[in-house]
Coordinates of C-alpha atoms in Angstrom, one line a residue:
Chain A
M140 CA 117.2 123.7 112.1
D141 CA 120.6 125.8 112.3
S142 CA 121.8 127.6 109.5
L143 CA 124.8 125.1 108.7
I144 CA 122.4 122.0 109.2
A145 CA 120.2 123.5 106.2
A146 CA 123.4 124.4 104.5
S147 CA 124.6 121.0 105.1
A148 CA 121.6 119.0 104.1
R149 CA 120.9 121.4 100.8
A150 CA 124.6 120.3 99.3
L151 CA 123.5 116.6 100.7
A152 CA 120.0 117.1 98.7
A153 CA 122.2 118.1 95.7
G154 CA 124.2 115.0 95.8
D155 CA 127.4 117.0 97.0
A156 CA 128.1 114.5 100.3
L157 CA 131.5 116.0 100.7
G158 CA 130.0 119.1 100.6
A159 CA 127.6 118.1 103.1
L160 CA 130.4 116.6 105.3
K161 CA 132.4 119.6 105.1
R162 CA 129.7 121.8 106.4
V163 CA 129.4 119.7 109.7
A164 CA 132.3 118.1 110.1
L165 CA 133.4 118.8 113.4
R166 CA 129.9 119.2 115.0
D167 CA 128.9 116.6 117.6
D168 CA 125.2 117.6 118.4
P169 CA 122.5 114.6 117.0
P170 CA 121.7 116.8 113.6
A171 CA 125.2 116.8 112.7
L172 CA 125.6 113.0 113.7
A173 CA 122.7 112.2 111.6
L174 CA 123.6 114.3 108.6
R175 CA 127.9 112.9 108.9
G176 CA 126.1 109.8 108.8
I177 CA 123.9 109.8 105.9
A178 CA 126.7 111.9 104.0
M179 CA 129.2 109.0 105.2
A180 CA 126.6 106.2 103.8
Q181 CA 126.7 107.8 100.4
L182 CA 129.9 107.7 100.0
G183 CA 130.8 103.9 100.7
E184 CA 131.7 104.4 104.4
H185 CA 129.2 102.0 105.6
S186 CA 130.0 101.2 109.1
R187 CA 131.3 104.6 110.0
A188 CA 128.1 105.4 108.8
R189 CA 126.0 103.5 110.9
E190 CA 127.8 104.6 114.5
L191 CA 127.0 107.7 113.3
L192 CA 124.1 107.2 112.7
R193 CA 123.5 105.5 116.1
R194 CA 125.1 108.2 117.9
A195 CA 122.6 110.9 116.6
A196 CA 119.6 108.3 117.4
R197 CA 120.4 108.4 121.2
G198 CA 121.6 112.2 121.3
F199 CA 117.5 113.0 120.5
G200 CA 115.8 113.7 123.0
A201 CA 112.4 111.8 124.3
H202 CA 110.7 114.6 122.5
E203 CA 112.5 114.3 119.1
E204 CA 111.1 111.1 118.8
L205 CA 110.4 111.3 114.9
A206 CA 114.2 112.7 114.2
R207 CA 115.1 109.6 116.3
A208 CA 112.4 107.0 114.2
R209 CA 114.3 108.5 111.1
C210 CA 117.3 108.0 112.2
L211 CA 116.8 104.4 113.3
V212 CA 115.3 104.3 109.2
A213 CA 118.8 105.5 107.9
E214 CA 120.5 103.3 110.0
A215 CA 118.4 100.0 109.2
E216 CA 118.7 100.9 105.9
V217 CA 122.9 101.0 106.0
A218 CA 122.8 97.7 107.7
L219 CA 120.4 96.1 105.1
A220 CA 123.1 97.1 102.3
M221 CA 126.1 95.7 105.0
R222 CA 124.0 92.3 105.0
D223 CA 124.5 92.8 108.7
L224 CA 120.4 91.1 109.4
G225 CA 120.9 90.9 112.7
G226 CA 118.7 93.8 113.9
S227 CA 115.6 93.6 115.8
P228 CA 112.7 93.2 113.0
R229 CA 111.0 94.6 116.0
S230 CA 112.6 98.1 116.6
L231 CA 112.0 99.1 113.1
A232 CA 108.1 98.3 113.1
A233 CA 107.9 100.5 116.1
A234 CA 109.9 103.4 114.0
A235 CA 107.4 103.2 111.8
A236 CA 104.8 103.2 113.7
T237 CA 106.1 106.4 115.0
L238 CA 106.6 107.5 111.3
D239 CA 102.9 107.4 110.5
A240 CA 101.5 108.9 114.3
H241 CA 103.8 111.8 112.4
A242 CA 102.3 111.7 109.4
D243 CA 106.0 110.9 108.0
H244 CA 104.3 108.0 105.6
G245 CA 107.6 108.3 103.1
N246 CA 109.9 107.1 105.6
A247 CA 107.1 105.0 107.4
L248 CA 107.3 102.9 104.3
Q249 CA 110.9 103.1 103.9
A250 CA 110.8 101.6 107.2
R251 CA 108.5 98.6 105.8
L252 CA 110.4 98.1 102.5
I253 CA 113.7 97.2 105.0
A254 CA 111.8 95.4 106.6
A255 CA 110.3 93.3 104.0
R256 CA 113.6 93.2 102.1
K257 CA 115.4 91.6 105.2
F258 CA 112.5 89.2 105.2
L259 CA 113.4 88.0 101.8
L260 CA 117.3 88.1 102.4
L261 CA 116.5 85.8 105.7
G262 CA 114.3 83.6 103.4
R263 CA 111.3 84.1 105.7
L264 CA 109.2 84.5 102.6
D265 CA 105.8 84.7 104.5
E266 CA 106.8 87.0 107.1
A267 CA 108.1 89.2 103.7
A268 CA 105.0 89.3 101.9
A269 CA 102.9 90.1 105.1
T270 CA 104.7 93.1 105.4
L271 CA 105.2 94.0 101.6
A272 CA 100.9 92.8 101.4
P273 CA 99.6 96.3 103.1
L274 CA 102.0 98.5 101.3
D275 CA 100.8 101.3 99.0
A276 CA 103.4 102.2 96.0
R277 CA 101.1 104.9 94.6
G278 CA 101.9 108.4 95.1
L279 CA 105.1 107.8 96.6
A280 CA 108.6 109.2 95.7
P281 CA 109.6 107.5 92.4
S282 CA 112.9 105.6 94.0
L283 CA 110.9 104.2 96.6
A284 CA 107.6 102.8 94.4
A285 CA 110.5 101.3 92.2
V286 CA 112.3 99.8 95.3
A287 CA 108.7 98.3 96.2
E288 CA 107.9 97.0 93.2
L289 CA 111.3 95.1 92.8
T290 CA 110.8 93.5 96.1
A291 CA 107.4 92.6 95.2
A292 CA 108.7 91.0 92.0
E293 CA 111.8 89.2 94.2
L294 CA 108.5 87.8 96.1
A295 CA 106.4 86.7 93.2
L296 CA 109.7 84.9 91.2
R297 CA 110.3 83.1 94.3
S298 CA 106.8 81.5 94.3
L299 CA 106.9 81.5 90.4
R300 CA 104.3 84.0 90.1
T301 CA 106.2 84.8 86.5
G302 CA 102.9 86.9 85.4
A303 CA 103.1 89.3 88.5
A304 CA 106.6 89.6 88.5
Q305 CA 106.9 91.1 85.1
A306 CA 104.0 93.4 85.8
A307 CA 105.7 94.5 89.3
L308 CA 108.7 95.0 87.0
A309 CA 107.1 97.1 84.4
R310 CA 105.8 99.0 87.2
A311 CA 109.4 99.2 88.9
H312 CA 110.8 100.2 85.6
E313 CA 108.7 103.3 84.9
A314 CA 109.2 104.2 88.6
A315 CA 113.1 103.9 88.3
E316 CA 112.7 105.9 85.2
R317 CA 111.2 108.5 86.6
A318 CA 113.6 108.9 89.7
R319 CA 116.3 109.0 87.1
V320 CA 118.4 106.8 89.0
P321 CA 121.0 104.6 86.8
A322 CA 121.7 102.1 89.6
L323 CA 118.0 101.5 90.2
L324 CA 117.3 101.2 86.3
A325 CA 120.3 98.7 86.2
E326 CA 118.7 96.3 88.8
V327 CA 115.6 96.2 87.1
A328 CA 117.2 95.4 84.1
E329 CA 119.4 92.9 85.7
A330 CA 115.9 91.1 87.2
R331 CA 114.0 91.0 83.5
A332 CA 117.0 89.4 82.3
A333 CA 116.9 86.7 84.8
L334 CA 112.9 86.2 83.6
S335 CA 114.4 85.5 79.6
R336 CA 117.3 82.8 81.1
P337 CA 117.0 79.6 80.9
A338 CA 115.4 78.5 83.9
A339 CA 114.8 74.5 83.5
R340 CA 115.0 71.9 81.0
R341 CA 111.9 69.3 80.1
R342 CA 112.9 65.8 79.8
S343 CA 111.2 63.3 78.5
A344 CA 112.3 60.1 76.5
G345 CA 111.9 61.7 73.1
G346 CA 114.5 64.0 74.3
E347 CA 115.0 67.6 75.7
E348 CA 114.0 71.7 75.6
T349 CA 114.8 74.2 78.1
L350 CA 112.5 76.2 79.6
R351 CA 112.3 79.8 80.4
L352 CA 110.7 80.8 83.7
D353 CA 107.3 81.6 82.4
E354 CA 107.6 78.4 80.8
V355 CA 108.0 76.9 83.7
E356 CA 105.0 78.8 85.2
A357 CA 102.7 77.4 82.4
L358 CA 104.2 73.4 82.8
L359 CA 103.5 73.4 86.2
G360 CA 99.9 75.4 85.8
S361 CA 98.6 72.8 83.3
D362 CA 97.5 69.3 83.6
A363 CA 100.7 67.4 83.2
L364 CA 102.0 65.3 85.7
V365 CA 105.6 67.1 86.7
V366 CA 108.0 65.5 87.9
D367 CA 110.4 68.4 89.8
A368 CA 113.9 68.1 89.6
C369 CA 114.6 71.5 90.6
R370 CA 112.3 71.9 94.0
R371 CA 112.1 68.0 94.4
G372 CA 108.2 66.6 94.0
V373 CA 105.4 65.4 91.9
G374 CA 103.0 67.6 90.7
A375 CA 99.8 67.6 88.6
G376 CA 97.9 71.0 88.4
D377 CA 97.1 72.4 92.0
A378 CA 98.4 68.9 93.7
W379 CA 101.6 68.7 94.6
R380 CA 103.9 65.8 96.9
P381 CA 107.1 67.3 98.2
L382 CA 109.8 64.5 97.9
A383 CA 112.6 66.8 98.8
R384 CA 113.0 64.1 102.2
R385 CA 112.4 61.1 100.4
P386 CA 115.3 61.0 97.9
V387 CA 114.9 57.4 97.1
L388 CA 111.4 57.5 96.4
F389 CA 112.2 60.8 93.9
A390 CA 114.7 58.9 92.3
L391 CA 112.2 56.2 91.7
A392 CA 109.4 59.2 90.4
R393 CA 112.0 60.3 88.2
G394 CA 113.2 57.2 86.9
L395 CA 109.7 55.9 85.6
A396 CA 108.9 59.6 84.3
E397 CA 112.0 59.8 82.3
A398 CA 110.8 56.5 80.9
W399 CA 107.1 57.6 80.2
P400 CA 104.9 56.2 78.4
G401 CA 107.8 53.3 78.3
D402 CA 108.8 51.1 81.3
V403 CA 111.3 50.7 83.4
D404 CA 113.1 47.1 84.1
R405 CA 113.6 46.7 87.6
E406 CA 117.6 46.3 87.5
A407 CA 117.7 50.0 86.2
L408 CA 115.5 51.3 88.8
I409 CA 117.6 49.0 91.6
A410 CA 120.5 50.4 90.3
Y411 CA 119.6 54.3 89.6
A412 CA 117.0 54.7 92.7
F413 CA 120.1 52.7 95.2
N414 CA 122.8 53.5 93.5
T415 CA 124.3 50.1 93.0
R416 CA 125.0 47.8 89.8
H417 CA 124.4 44.3 92.1
P418 CA 120.7 43.9 92.6
D419 CA 120.3 40.9 94.6
E420 CA 116.8 39.6 96.2
T421 CA 116.8 42.0 99.1
L422 CA 117.1 45.1 96.8
R423 CA 114.8 43.5 94.8
A424 CA 112.4 43.4 98.1
R425 CA 113.0 46.8 98.9
L426 CA 112.1 48.2 95.5
R427 CA 108.9 46.5 96.0
V428 CA 108.4 48.1 99.1
E429 CA 109.5 51.8 98.0
V430 CA 107.3 51.5 94.8
G431 CA 104.3 50.8 97.6
R432 CA 105.1 53.7 99.5
L433 CA 105.7 56.0 96.5
R434 CA 102.7 54.9 94.5
A435 CA 100.8 55.4 97.9
L436 CA 101.5 59.0 98.0
V437 CA 101.2 59.8 94.2
A438 CA 97.8 58.0 94.1
P439 CA 95.5 61.0 93.5
L440 CA 98.1 62.0 91.1
T441 CA 99.3 58.7 88.7
G442 CA 98.9 55.1 88.9
I443 CA 102.1 53.0 88.8
E444 CA 101.4 49.5 87.7
A445 CA 103.7 46.4 87.4
T446 CA 105.0 45.0 83.9
A447 CA 106.4 42.0 82.8
R448 CA 110.2 43.4 83.5
G449 CA 109.5 46.5 85.7
F450 CA 106.9 49.0 86.4
V451 CA 105.3 51.6 84.5
L452 CA 103.6 55.1 85.2
K453 CA 99.8 55.5 84.2
P454 CA 98.5 58.8 84.9
H455 CA 94.9 59.6 85.5
G456 CA 92.8 60.5 82.9
G457 CA 95.4 60.6 80.3
R458 CA 98.0 63.3 81.6
E459 CA 100.6 64.0 79.9
V460 CA 104.4 63.5 82.3
A461 CA 107.0 65.4 82.3
V462 CA 110.0 66.1 84.1
L463 CA 112.0 69.5 84.8
A464 CA 115.6 69.2 85.7
P465 CA 118.1 71.6 86.7
P466 CA 119.1 74.0 83.5
I467 CA 122.6 72.5 83.6
D468 CA 123.8 69.0 84.8
G469 CA 125.8 68.9 88.4
D470 CA 125.7 69.0 91.9
Q471 CA 125.9 73.1 92.1
A472 CA 123.4 73.1 89.2
S473 CA 120.8 71.0 91.8
L474 CA 122.0 73.1 94.6
L475 CA 121.3 76.3 93.0
A476 CA 117.9 74.9 92.0
L477 CA 116.6 73.8 95.1
L478 CA 117.4 77.2 97.0
S479 CA 115.5 79.1 94.0
D480 CA 112.5 78.9 96.2
G481 CA 114.6 81.9 98.2
A482 CA 113.7 79.7 101.7
A483 CA 116.9 79.1 104.0
W484 CA 117.7 75.6 103.5
S485 CA 120.1 73.7 106.5
T486 CA 123.4 71.5 104.6
S487 CA 121.9 68.7 105.9
A488 CA 118.4 69.2 104.3
L489 CA 119.9 69.7 100.7
A490 CA 121.9 66.8 101.3
L491 CA 119.2 64.6 101.8
A492 CA 117.2 66.1 99.1
L493 CA 120.1 65.6 96.6
G494 CA 120.7 62.1 98.3
A495 CA 124.5 63.4 98.3
S496 CA 126.5 63.2 101.5
Q497 CA 126.8 66.2 103.8
R498 CA 130.4 66.4 102.6
T499 CA 130.0 66.5 98.9
V500 CA 126.9 69.4 99.3
Q501 CA 129.4 71.0 101.9
R502 CA 132.2 71.4 99.1
A503 CA 130.1 72.6 96.0
L504 CA 128.0 75.1 98.4
A505 CA 131.6 76.2 99.5
E506 CA 132.6 76.6 95.8
L507 CA 129.4 78.4 95.2
E508 CA 130.1 80.7 98.3
A509 CA 133.0 81.9 96.5
A510 CA 131.5 82.6 93.1
G511 CA 129.4 84.9 95.1
R512 CA 126.2 82.5 93.8
V513 CA 124.9 81.3 97.2
R514 CA 124.5 82.9 101.1
A515 CA 124.8 81.7 104.3
I516 CA 123.6 83.3 107.4
G517 CA 124.1 81.9 110.6
R518 CA 127.1 80.1 112.4
A519 CA 127.5 76.2 113.2
R520 CA 124.3 74.2 113.2
A521 CA 122.2 77.2 113.3
Q522 CA 123.6 78.0 109.9
R523 CA 121.3 78.3 106.3
W524 CA 121.9 78.4 103.2
L525 CA 120.1 80.9 100.7
S526 CA 119.9 81.8 96.9
P527 CA 120.9 85.8 96.5
P528 CA 118.3 87.6 95.3
L529 CA 117.5 87.8 91.6
T530 CA 117.0 91.9 92.0
G531 CA 120.4 93.2 93.9
F532 CA 119.1 95.1 96.6
T533 CA 122.4 96.4 97.1
T534 CA 123.1 99.8 95.7
I535 CA 120.5 101.7 96.4
L536 CA 120.8 104.1 100.0
L537 CA 117.5 105.8 99.8
L538 CA 118.7 107.6 102.9
P539 CA 118.2 111.3 101.8
A540 CA 114.2 110.7 102.1
A541 CA 115.1 109.8 106.1
L542 CA 116.8 112.9 106.4
P543 CA 116.3 113.6 110.3
I544 CA 115.5 117.1 110.1
E545 CA 112.5 119.3 109.3
Chain B
M137 CA 127.3 122.3 123.2
S138 CA 125.6 124.0 126.2
T139 CA 122.6 122.9 128.2
G140 CA 123.5 123.4 131.5
S141 CA 122.0 126.5 133.9
K142 CA 118.4 126.2 132.2
A143 CA 116.8 124.7 135.8
G144 CA 115.4 127.9 137.9
K145 CA 114.6 129.7 134.5
D146 CA 110.5 128.0 134.6
Q147 CA 110.6 128.6 138.5
T148 CA 107.2 130.8 137.8
P149 CA 105.4 129.0 135.6
V150 CA 103.4 130.5 133.0
T151 CA 100.3 129.3 131.4
A152 CA 100.6 128.8 128.1
H153 CA 97.9 130.0 125.4
A154 CA 96.9 128.4 122.4
A155 CA 98.6 130.7 119.4
E156 CA 95.4 132.1 116.9
I157 CA 97.0 131.2 113.4
V158 CA 95.4 134.1 111.4
R159 CA 96.4 133.1 108.1
E160 CA 98.6 130.7 106.4
Y161 CA 100.6 131.3 102.9
G162 CA 102.4 128.8 101.0
P163 CA 103.7 126.7 100.2
L164 CA 105.9 129.1 98.9
A165 CA 107.6 127.5 96.3
G166 CA 108.5 124.1 94.4
E167 CA 110.2 122.1 97.6
A168 CA 110.9 125.3 99.6
S169 CA 111.1 124.7 103.3
V170 CA 111.4 128.2 105.0
G171 CA 114.7 129.3 107.2
G172 CA 113.6 132.5 108.3
V173 CA 110.9 135.4 108.1
T174 CA 111.1 139.2 108.3
H175 CA 108.9 142.5 107.6
D176 CA 109.8 145.6 105.5
G177 CA 107.0 147.7 106.5
H178 CA 105.1 146.2 103.6
R179 CA 105.8 143.0 102.6
V180 CA 106.9 139.7 104.0
W181 CA 110.2 138.1 103.4
A182 CA 110.7 134.5 103.6
A183 CA 114.2 132.9 103.5
T184 CA 114.3 129.3 101.6
R185 CA 116.3 127.0 99.9
D186 CA 116.4 128.4 96.7
G187 CA 116.2 132.0 97.9
L188 CA 114.6 135.3 99.2
I189 CA 110.7 135.3 98.6
A190 CA 109.0 138.7 98.9
F191 CA 105.1 138.5 99.3
D192 CA 102.3 140.8 100.1
P193 CA 100.4 139.9 103.1
V194 CA 96.9 141.1 102.0
S195 CA 97.1 139.4 98.4
G196 CA 99.6 136.4 99.5
E197 CA 101.2 137.3 95.9
T198 CA 104.8 136.7 95.5
T199 CA 106.2 140.2 94.5
R200 CA 110.2 139.7 94.3
T201 CA 112.6 136.5 94.7
L202 CA 116.2 137.2 94.9
A203 CA 118.6 134.2 94.4
C204 CA 120.6 134.5 98.0
A205 CA 120.5 131.2 99.4
G206 CA 118.4 131.7 102.9
D207 CA 119.6 128.5 105.2
A208 CA 118.1 130.3 108.9
G209 CA 116.9 133.6 110.0
T210 CA 116.1 136.9 108.1
A211 CA 115.9 140.6 109.4
F212 CA 115.1 144.0 107.9
D213 CA 117.0 147.2 109.0
G214 CA 114.8 149.7 107.0
T215 CA 117.6 149.7 104.1
H216 CA 119.1 146.3 104.1
L217 CA 118.3 142.5 104.6
Y218 CA 120.5 140.4 106.9
Q219 CA 120.2 137.0 106.1
I220 CA 121.8 134.1 108.0
T221 CA 123.6 131.5 105.5
E222 CA 126.2 128.8 106.6
A223 CA 128.3 130.2 109.0
R224 CA 127.8 134.2 108.2
I225 CA 125.4 136.7 108.0
D226 CA 124.8 138.6 104.9
K227 CA 124.1 142.2 104.6
I228 CA 122.2 142.2 101.4
D229 CA 120.3 145.3 98.9
P230 CA 116.5 143.8 98.6
V231 CA 116.5 145.9 95.5
T232 CA 119.3 144.2 93.6
G233 CA 119.9 141.1 95.6
T234 CA 123.9 141.8 95.8
V235 CA 125.5 140.9 99.1
V236 CA 127.2 144.0 100.7
A237 CA 129.1 142.7 103.7
S238 CA 129.3 139.7 105.8
I239 CA 129.8 138.9 109.3
P240 CA 130.6 135.8 110.8
A241 CA 127.5 134.2 112.6
P242 CA 128.1 134.5 116.4
G243 CA 127.3 130.2 116.9
N244 CA 129.4 130.0 114.0
G245 CA 126.8 127.8 111.7
S246 CA 124.6 127.1 115.0
D247 CA 122.5 129.9 114.6
S248 CA 118.5 130.1 113.8
G249 CA 116.5 133.2 114.3
L250 CA 117.5 136.9 113.6
T251 CA 116.0 139.6 114.0
W252 CA 117.3 143.8 114.3
A253 CA 116.1 146.1 116.9
E254 CA 118.2 149.7 118.5
G255 CA 120.7 149.2 116.5
S256 CA 121.9 145.3 117.2
L257 CA 121.3 142.1 115.7
W258 CA 119.9 139.3 117.6
V259 CA 120.9 136.2 116.7
G260 CA 119.3 133.0 118.3
Q261 CA 121.2 129.9 119.0
Y262 CA 118.9 126.7 118.3
R263 CA 120.3 123.6 120.0
D264 CA 122.3 125.9 122.2
R265 CA 119.0 127.8 123.5
K266 CA 120.6 131.1 123.3
I267 CA 120.1 134.8 121.9
R268 CA 123.2 137.0 121.5
Q269 CA 123.2 140.5 120.5
I270 CA 125.8 141.5 118.0
D271 CA 127.4 144.2 116.5
P272 CA 125.9 144.6 113.1
A273 CA 129.2 145.5 111.5
T274 CA 131.3 144.0 113.6
G275 CA 129.7 140.7 114.3
A276 CA 131.2 141.7 118.0
V277 CA 129.0 139.7 121.1
L278 CA 127.4 142.3 123.0
R279 CA 125.1 140.2 125.3
T280 CA 124.0 136.6 125.8
I281 CA 120.3 135.8 127.0
E282 CA 120.1 132.2 127.9
S283 CA 116.8 130.2 127.0
N284 CA 115.5 127.2 128.2
R285 CA 114.1 125.7 124.6
F286 CA 115.5 125.6 121.3
V287 CA 115.8 129.0 119.6
T288 CA 114.0 129.0 116.2
G289 CA 113.2 132.9 115.3
V290 CA 113.6 135.8 117.3
T291 CA 111.9 139.0 117.2
W292 CA 111.4 142.5 119.1
V293 CA 108.1 144.3 119.2
D294 CA 107.1 147.5 121.3
G295 CA 109.9 147.0 123.9
E296 CA 109.3 143.1 124.2
L297 CA 111.2 140.7 123.0
W298 CA 109.9 137.3 121.8
H299 CA 111.2 134.1 120.2
G300 CA 110.4 131.1 118.5
T301 CA 110.6 127.9 119.9
W302 CA 110.4 124.4 118.2
E303 CA 111.3 120.5 120.0
G304 CA 110.2 117.3 118.1
D305 CA 106.5 118.0 118.0
E306 CA 106.3 121.3 120.6
S307 CA 106.5 125.1 119.1
E308 CA 105.7 128.3 120.8
L309 CA 106.3 131.9 120.7
R310 CA 107.4 133.2 123.8
R311 CA 108.0 136.6 125.7
I312 CA 111.3 136.5 128.0
N313 CA 112.6 139.0 130.2
P314 CA 115.2 140.7 127.9
E315 CA 117.7 140.6 131.3
S316 CA 116.6 137.3 132.7
G317 CA 115.6 135.2 130.1
A318 CA 112.4 134.1 132.6
V319 CA 109.3 133.9 130.1
L320 CA 106.5 135.8 130.4
E321 CA 104.1 134.5 128.2
R322 CA 103.9 132.0 126.1
L323 CA 101.6 131.0 122.8
E324 CA 101.4 127.3 122.0
M325 CA 101.1 126.3 118.5
P326 CA 99.1 123.2 117.3
R327 CA 101.3 119.8 117.5
G328 CA 103.5 119.1 114.6
T329 CA 103.0 123.0 113.5
G330 CA 107.2 124.0 113.6
V331 CA 108.2 127.8 114.1
S332 CA 111.4 128.2 112.0
G333 CA 111.8 132.0 112.0
L334 CA 109.4 135.0 113.9
E335 CA 108.9 138.7 112.9
S336 CA 106.2 141.2 114.3
D337 CA 104.8 143.1 111.6
G338 CA 104.6 146.0 114.4
G339 CA 101.4 145.8 114.6
D340 CA 99.0 142.9 115.9
L341 CA 100.3 140.1 113.9
F342 CA 103.6 137.7 114.2
Y343 CA 104.9 136.1 110.9
C344 CA 106.1 132.4 112.0
G345 CA 108.0 130.4 109.1
G346 CA 106.9 126.8 108.9
G347 CA 110.0 124.8 108.6
G348 CA 109.8 122.3 106.0
S349 CA 105.7 123.1 105.1
G350 CA 107.3 125.6 103.1
K351 CA 104.3 127.8 104.8
V352 CA 104.3 131.2 106.8
R353 CA 101.6 132.0 109.3
A354 CA 100.0 134.7 110.5
V355 CA 99.6 134.7 114.0
R356 CA 97.8 137.1 116.4
R357 CA 100.0 138.9 119.0
P358 CA 97.8 139.3 122.5
K359 CA 96.8 143.0 123.5
A360 CA 98.7 144.4 126.2
A361 CA 96.5 145.2 128.4
A362 CA 94.2 142.2 127.9
R363 CA 97.1 140.2 129.8
A364 CA 96.3 138.8 132.9

């Protein structure tokens, strides 16, 4: 590299983005463009930064593929901070392979972390897990290690493995302290706070209590028969029957579970599941059919017996019955509970799961989106809804590690 | 940035020989990226982000550190050190570390590589692929030699002009015709071994800065008699 590039990089490494910019402001050769892009990103000028990094990547010659790959990674990082998730995962993977081939393992890992975070933000949890699994955070720069552990924690939380999430957050905290980046520490603290907030309520005939995430995990891991109104399904131990697409069956299961160990009379079940106060003979017949369907679906977990006035749950092996409900009532809370699995949901799937009209769901989603509590990706029919990440993923640009120069 | 007039320089291609690396020094200091090297007759000086570091080439021990930032090439005229920093060349007293004079660098900051010979400074212009001969008192450009590779170090020894080059993974030491820029001899460094800064010790060794590796490498200079 030449002297002003070195001086500019020296300023950037010392945290002086303006000083770095000043030294190369008027130059358009690729290393100068890359440094300008990184300085602009640190100053929060994301779209300008992206354009400069793109031009830098294009400007490096075919024999300078290492420098080009570093520019691609920096550009992807900026795009992630902008929440522009449109870029191709293939070019990022190719850049990571190039970096590995040149023994630049730090930047290669950063490229894969960006890919994993992108998959998480897109609700593609399996791909996020597959990208993250082979990464080894040990022996890395502390800030990179902290981001890797935060990403692992997010993934663990989405699949309700709070023990794994807590362990990852503890490692993230330790790495963030070593990195001495206040924004990273704040993100870890925020994610840890999310673990101790009420995540759900346990309702039964006797009343209700609030549960933290680890208590939810413990309940789902116990032998109890759980009717889960957050994820819309029925589970016991390892067995799980999703009912998100069967709102009537789910309403019946929930009605029966809330009355357990008592029974529920037919009129009440009809009113609850079919949303009407005027039961007639056709509805009674329909109730018999739907109960029959539910009975068949949950047969391995529990029996459903007819009583003189209605129906009662008879779980196998003397299991307890519990109902998990979102921490507060209302359409919005139910939507958030459904989205908390981190997957991407369509409006119609949400409406179906909640047994509400699409119009109602859209209204609730619009309010939640305005409050920043849900995110939409895609447009029109391809639009999908996601909860925002539990960990921020926003504030940290690790760009200095991606300097395109030796 | 100049990219033209490169074709034709390699019309009689010169076979590259593998550079014989005799010894490696360093990494010199914490996160020292070596920007330039020179030799004062006894010691090797390396310019790093944190300052100029002098070491004994026999023992490898660091013997002196001057707190002046070194962004690129370094040279020694028998009395003073010259150091490219930002867009200027500082003339430095090697005993006290004081900057006694400064002249503008000819490439206005795109400079990389510096040597002193025959009363002139010779400055490499990295991506411009040029070597400039300048007046060390005023900085006035006396001559321009065009290369066809990035110039990352310059040195004169026994009337031969050598320059270091480093593009991507490929780096070489090249002897060129000081009039035409034609390549006369090529020593190929192993892939990924960058060359930032080049200086002869006046004998049969070159010292090469190793860029981000923070190392300085000694490379054997081929004997004139052994050349084809």
